[in-house]
Coordinates of C-alpha atoms and ligand atoms in Angstrom, one line a residue:
M111 CA 114.5 35.8 14.6
D112 CA 111.2 37.1 13.1
K113 CA 110.9 37.8 9.4
I114 CA 108.8 40.8 8.2
T115 CA 107.8 40.9 4.6
V116 CA 106.8 44.3 3.3
V117 CA 104.5 44.2 0.2
V118 CA 104.8 47.3 -1.9
P119 CA 102.7 47.9 -5.0
C120 CA 104.3 50.2 -7.6
F121 CA 102.9 51.6 -10.7
N122 CA 105.2 54.1 -12.6
E123 CA 107.1 55.1 -9.5
E124 CA 110.6 55.6 -10.8
A125 CA 110.7 59.1 -9.3
V126 CA 110.3 57.8 -5.7
I127 CA 111.4 54.2 -5.5
T128 CA 115.0 54.9 -4.7
T129 CA 114.1 57.3 -1.8
F130 CA 111.8 54.6 -0.5
Y131 CA 114.4 51.9 -0.7
E132 CA 117.0 54.1 1.1
K133 CA 114.6 54.8 3.9
M134 CA 113.6 51.2 4.2
S135 CA 117.3 50.2 4.5
E136 CA 117.5 52.5 7.4
I137 CA 114.4 50.9 9.0
S138 CA 115.8 47.5 8.3
N139 CA 119.0 48.4 10.2
R140 CA 117.0 49.7 13.1
L141 CA 115.1 46.4 13.4
S142 CA 118.1 44.2 12.6
S143 CA 118.6 42.9 16.1
L144 CA 115.0 41.8 16.4
A145 CA 113.7 41.0 12.9
G146 CA 114.8 40.6 9.3
L147 CA 113.0 42.9 6.9
E148 CA 112.3 41.8 3.3
L149 CA 110.9 44.1 0.6
L150 CA 108.5 42.5 -1.9
F151 CA 107.8 45.0 -4.7
V152 CA 104.9 44.3 -7.0
D153 CA 105.3 46.2 -10.3
D154 CA 101.8 46.7 -11.6
G155 CA 102.7 46.9 -15.3
S156 CA 104.8 50.1 -15.1
T157 CA 105.8 51.7 -18.4
D158 CA 108.6 53.9 -16.9
G159 CA 111.9 52.8 -15.4
T160 CA 110.4 51.2 -12.3
V161 CA 111.2 47.6 -13.3
K162 CA 114.8 48.4 -14.2
L163 CA 115.2 49.9 -10.7
L164 CA 113.6 46.9 -9.1
E165 CA 115.9 44.5 -11.1
A166 CA 119.0 46.4 -10.0
M167 CA 117.9 46.6 -6.4
S168 CA 117.1 42.8 -6.2
E169 CA 120.4 42.0 -7.8
K170 CA 122.5 43.9 -5.3
D171 CA 120.3 43.3 -2.2
S172 CA 119.2 39.8 -1.2
R173 CA 116.4 41.3 1.0
V174 CA 114.7 42.6 -2.1
G175 CA 112.4 40.7 -4.4
Y176 CA 109.9 41.7 -7.1
I177 CA 107.0 40.5 -9.2
S178 CA 106.3 42.3 -12.4
F179 CA 102.8 42.1 -14.0
S180 CA 102.3 41.8 -17.8
R181 CA 100.2 45.0 -17.7
N182 CA 98.5 47.3 -15.2
F183 CA 95.9 45.2 -13.3
G184 CA 95.3 47.7 -10.5
K185 CA 96.5 48.1 -6.9
E186 CA 94.2 45.5 -5.6
A187 CA 95.6 42.8 -7.8
A188 CA 99.1 44.0 -6.9
L189 CA 98.3 43.7 -3.2
L190 CA 96.9 40.2 -3.6
A191 CA 99.9 39.0 -5.6
G192 CA 102.2 40.4 -2.9
L193 CA 100.3 38.9 0.0
E194 CA 100.2 35.5 -1.8
A195 CA 103.9 35.5 -2.2
A196 CA 104.8 36.9 1.2
D197 CA 106.1 34.3 3.6
G198 CA 107.2 36.4 6.7
D199 CA 106.0 35.8 10.2
F200 CA 104.7 39.4 9.9
V201 CA 103.4 40.8 6.6
A202 CA 103.1 44.5 6.0
V203 CA 101.6 46.4 3.1
M204 CA 102.4 50.0 2.2
D205 CA 102.6 52.5 -0.6
V206 CA 105.9 53.4 -2.2
D207 CA 105.3 57.1 -2.4
M208 CA 106.3 57.9 1.2
Q209 CA 102.7 58.8 2.2
D210 CA 102.9 55.8 4.5
P211 CA 105.8 56.9 6.8
P212 CA 108.2 53.9 6.9
E213 CA 109.3 54.7 10.5
Y214 CA 105.9 53.5 11.7
L215 CA 106.9 50.0 10.7
V216 CA 109.1 49.9 13.8
Q217 CA 106.3 51.0 16.0
M218 CA 103.9 48.4 14.4
Y219 CA 106.3 45.6 15.0
H220 CA 106.9 46.6 18.6
M221 CA 103.1 46.9 19.2
L222 CA 102.5 43.4 17.8
T223 CA 105.3 41.7 19.7
E224 CA 104.6 43.4 23.0
D225 CA 100.8 42.9 22.9
S226 CA 99.8 39.4 22.0
S227 CA 96.1 40.3 21.9
L228 CA 96.9 42.3 18.7
D229 CA 96.9 40.6 15.3
C230 CA 97.4 43.7 13.2
V231 CA 98.5 47.3 13.6
A232 CA 97.1 49.7 11.0
A233 CA 97.7 53.4 10.3
K234 CA 95.0 56.0 9.8
R235 CA 95.2 59.6 8.9
T236 CA 93.7 62.2 11.3
T237 CA 93.5 64.8 8.6
R238 CA 93.1 64.9 4.9
A239 CA 95.2 68.1 4.6
G240 CA 96.8 68.4 1.2
E241 CA 94.2 66.4 -0.5
P242 CA 91.9 68.0 -3.1
K243 CA 88.7 69.3 -1.3
V244 CA 86.3 67.5 -3.7
R245 CA 88.1 64.2 -3.1
S246 CA 87.9 64.7 0.7
F247 CA 84.2 65.6 0.5
F248 CA 83.3 62.5 -1.5
A249 CA 85.6 60.2 0.5
R250 CA 83.8 61.3 3.8
R251 CA 80.4 60.8 2.3
F252 CA 81.5 57.4 1.1
Y253 CA 82.6 56.3 4.6
K254 CA 79.4 57.6 6.1
L255 CA 77.3 55.7 3.6
I256 CA 79.1 52.4 3.7
N257 CA 79.3 52.3 7.4
R258 CA 75.5 52.9 7.6
I259 CA 74.5 50.2 5.1
S260 CA 77.2 47.6 5.6
D261 CA 77.9 45.3 8.6
T262 CA 81.6 45.5 7.7
K263 CA 82.9 48.6 9.4
I264 CA 85.4 50.6 7.4
V265 CA 87.4 53.2 9.3
D266 CA 87.5 56.7 7.8
G267 CA 91.0 57.7 7.1
A268 CA 92.4 54.2 7.3
R269 CA 95.2 53.7 4.8
D270 CA 96.3 50.4 3.2
F271 CA 99.3 50.6 5.5
R272 CA 99.4 47.9 8.1
M273 CA 101.4 45.0 9.6
M274 CA 99.7 41.7 10.2
R275 CA 100.5 38.5 11.8
R276 CA 100.9 35.7 9.2
D277 CA 97.5 34.1 10.1
M278 CA 95.6 37.3 9.3
A279 CA 97.5 37.7 6.0
E280 CA 96.5 34.2 5.1
A281 CA 92.9 34.9 5.9
V282 CA 93.0 38.0 3.6
V283 CA 94.3 35.9 0.8
A284 CA 91.7 33.2 1.4
L285 CA 89.0 35.5 0.3
G286 CA 89.2 34.6 -3.3
E287 CA 86.8 37.2 -4.6
R288 CA 87.7 39.0 -7.8
C289 CA 86.1 42.3 -7.1
R290 CA 88.5 43.1 -4.2
F291 CA 88.2 46.0 -1.9
S292 CA 91.0 45.6 0.6
K293 CA 89.8 48.1 3.2
G294 CA 86.7 46.0 3.5
I295 CA 88.5 42.7 3.5
F296 CA 90.9 43.7 6.2
S297 CA 87.9 44.5 8.4
W298 CA 85.7 41.5 7.3
V299 CA 88.4 38.9 8.3
G300 CA 88.2 40.1 11.9
F301 CA 91.2 39.8 14.2
N302 CA 92.2 42.5 16.6
T303 CA 93.6 45.7 15.0
G304 CA 95.5 48.4 16.9
W305 CA 95.6 51.8 15.3
I306 CA 98.4 54.4 14.9
E307 CA 97.2 57.8 14.0
F308 CA 99.2 60.2 11.9
E309 CA 98.9 63.5 10.0
N310 CA 98.4 63.2 6.2
T311 CA 101.7 63.4 4.3
E312 CA 102.0 64.3 0.7
R313 CA 103.7 62.2 -2.0
A314 CA 107.5 62.5 -2.0
A315 CA 107.5 62.7 -5.9
G316 CA 105.4 61.6 -8.8
D317 CA 101.6 61.9 -9.1
T318 CA 98.6 60.0 -7.7
K319 CA 97.5 57.2 -10.0
W320 CA 93.8 57.7 -9.1
S321 CA 91.5 59.9 -11.1
F322 CA 88.3 61.2 -9.6
F323 CA 86.3 58.7 -11.6
G324 CA 88.7 55.9 -10.8
L325 CA 88.1 56.5 -7.1
F326 CA 84.3 56.8 -7.7
A327 CA 84.3 53.4 -9.4
Y328 CA 86.4 52.0 -6.6
A329 CA 84.0 53.3 -4.0
L330 CA 81.1 51.6 -5.9
E331 CA 83.1 48.4 -5.9
G332 CA 83.4 48.7 -2.1
I333 CA 79.7 49.2 -1.6
M334 CA 78.8 46.3 -3.9
A335 CA 81.3 44.0 -2.3
F336 CA 80.3 44.6 1.2
T337 CA 76.5 45.2 1.2
T338 CA 73.5 43.9 -0.6
V339 CA 71.3 46.5 0.9
P340 CA 70.7 48.3 -2.5
M341 CA 69.0 45.1 -3.7
C342 CA 66.2 45.8 -1.2
L343 CA 65.4 49.2 -2.8
P344 CA 62.6 47.7 -5.0
F345 CA 60.8 46.6 -1.8
I346 CA 60.9 50.2 -0.6
A347 CA 59.6 51.4 -4.0
A348 CA 56.9 48.7 -3.8
G349 CA 55.9 49.9 -0.3
V350 CA 55.4 53.4 -1.6
C351 CA 53.3 52.2 -4.5
F352 CA 51.1 50.1 -2.3
V353 CA 50.5 53.1 0.0
L354 CA 49.7 55.4 -2.9
F355 CA 47.4 52.9 -4.7
P356 CA 44.4 53.0 -2.2
I357 CA 44.7 56.7 -1.8
L358 CA 44.5 57.3 -5.5
A359 CA 41.7 54.7 -5.9
L360 CA 39.6 56.3 -3.1
L361 CA 40.2 59.8 -4.6
A362 CA 39.1 58.5 -8.1
A363 CA 35.9 56.9 -6.5
F364 CA 34.8 59.7 -4.2
L365 CA 36.3 63.0 -5.1
Q366 CA 33.9 65.4 -6.8
V367 CA 36.0 66.2 -9.9
S368 CA 35.6 66.3 -13.6
G369 CA 35.5 63.0 -15.6
V370 CA 38.9 63.6 -17.1
L371 CA 40.6 64.1 -13.7
R372 CA 38.7 61.1 -12.2
L373 CA 40.0 59.0 -15.2
L374 CA 43.5 60.3 -14.5
L375 CA 43.3 59.4 -10.8
G376 CA 41.9 55.9 -11.7
V377 CA 44.7 55.2 -14.2
S378 CA 47.3 56.4 -11.7
A379 CA 45.9 54.1 -9.1
V380 CA 46.1 51.1 -11.5
A381 CA 49.7 52.2 -12.5
M382 CA 50.7 52.2 -8.8
L383 CA 49.2 48.7 -8.2
C384 CA 51.0 47.3 -11.3
T385 CA 54.3 49.1 -10.4
G386 CA 54.0 47.8 -6.8
M387 CA 53.6 44.3 -8.1
I388 CA 56.6 44.6 -10.5
M389 CA 58.8 46.1 -7.7
T390 CA 57.8 43.3 -5.3
S391 CA 58.9 40.7 -8.0
L392 CA 62.2 42.6 -8.4
G393 CA 62.7 42.7 -4.7
V394 CA 62.1 39.0 -4.4
L395 CA 64.6 38.5 -7.3
G396 CA 67.0 40.8 -5.6
G397 CA 66.7 38.8 -2.4
Y398 CA 67.6 35.6 -4.1
M399 CA 70.4 37.3 -6.1
S400 CA 71.9 38.6 -2.9
K401 CA 72.0 35.1 -1.5
M402 CA 73.5 33.8 -4.8
Y403 CA 76.1 36.6 -4.7
R404 CA 77.2 35.5 -1.2
E405 CA 77.4 31.9 -2.4
V406 CA 79.4 32.8 -5.5
K407 CA 81.9 34.8 -3.4
A408 CA 82.3 31.7 -1.2
R409 CA 83.9 33.6 1.7
P410 CA 84.9 31.3 4.5
M411 CA 82.0 30.6 6.9
Y412 CA 84.4 31.6 9.8
I413 CA 88.0 32.2 10.5
V414 CA 89.8 30.7 13.5
R415 CA 92.0 33.1 15.4
R416 CA 93.5 30.8 18.0
R417 CA 93.1 27.3 19.3
G418 CA 93.5 25.8 22.7
G419 CA 93.3 22.6 24.8
I420 CA 92.5 19.5 22.9
C421 CA 92.1 21.5 19.7
S422 CA 95.7 22.8 19.7
G423 CA 97.3 20.2 17.6
A424 CA 94.4 19.2 15.5
L425 CA 94.4 20.5 12.0
M426 CA 90.6 20.5 11.7
K427 CA 88.6 20.8 8.6
S428 CA 87.5 24.2 9.8
R429 CA 90.9 25.5 9.0
S430 CA 89.4 26.1 5.6
I431 CA 91.4 29.2 5.0
K432 CA 94.5 27.1 4.5
Ligands
UDP230 N1 99.4 51.6 -7.5 C1 99.4 50.4 -8.2 N2 98.6 50.2 -9.3 C2 97.8 51.2 -9.7 C3 97.7 52.4 -9.0 C4 98.5 52.6 -7.9 O1 100.2 49.5 -7.8 O2 97.1 50.9 -10.7 C5 100.2 51.8 -6.4 C6 101.1 53.1 -6.4 O3 102.3 52.9 -7.1 C7 101.3 53.4 -4.9 C8 100.0 52.9 -4.3 O4 99.4 52.0 -5.2 O5 102.4 52.7 -4.4 C9 99.0 54.1 -4.0 O6 98.8 54.8 -5.2 P1 98.7 56.4 -5.2 O7 99.7 57.0 -4.4 O8 98.6 56.9 -6.6 O9 97.2 56.6 -4.5 P2 96.8 57.7 -3.5 O10 97.8 57.7 -2.4 O11 96.7 59.0 -4.2 O12 95.5 57.2 -3.0
MG231 MG1 99.8 58.0 -2.6

């Protein structure tokens, strides 16, 4: 029988955790003839009664486990800890606040078991109804921007709610970078993802843990983790300077203007030349830094999805994600 481990990050969620647990018990019963469902809660340094509730649940239910952090490290750290500890054949991640409808876990499991070409089934919202307008506006701009400048495509509306085969979960953990942006990582590791679409649902209880500025910083993290295009900006600035330099120099030499204006044009031309040279140097530095950045992150050169023929049994060196 398959085992499904569901990783659930929690930060000050005492108001909703029991509702979530009850709903998940129902889902577990629905799946019981096919798969065993385990709940792996990661308490991200809660200061309310979350840990007490998790302790009680894990004592009375052998399908529940929890990890509790020494302080709040952020949802990304909680997701990583959960994925590292999860040992199911299928690993799911979801929020505890019921914004990720638990009943979709059944559909995700069926899709994965019935279609062997799928490695992951993820959920995305078709609407952002109920979300503050400013947040939706900036979220949309963010997805547009990142998809334009990064090779890693990030689906607008995708939630951190998905079920993966074990191989994919291992690949996600193998990306040892510290500035983690899971939406990007799930896409970067590849594999085939099927999508379930649903309407946005509001939190069952409690408040969102994200402030506007927290989300803004997270978006910047995503951009910096998945593209080095901003490092090319000095080259664009240098290009502009090198176009302006001869124009200003010619104007200074041949335009019939007063001496002061001629001097001003001449100084501007020299300034453009110098700035262009500085920007070119910065661009070159940026180019090398982007290579260093890639080396430091040390992402796997490739990830193997399946093997066949004479490679089937061989545990090759290329299985570097292990
Ligand atoms: N969360 C966490 N650590 C944090 C912030 C949030 O583990 O520092 C958890 C939270 O308990 C919830 C999930 O991440 O299960 C999503 O958080 P939230 O609902 O506040 O985000 P939103 O849905 O508003 O984006
Ligand atoms: Mg939420």
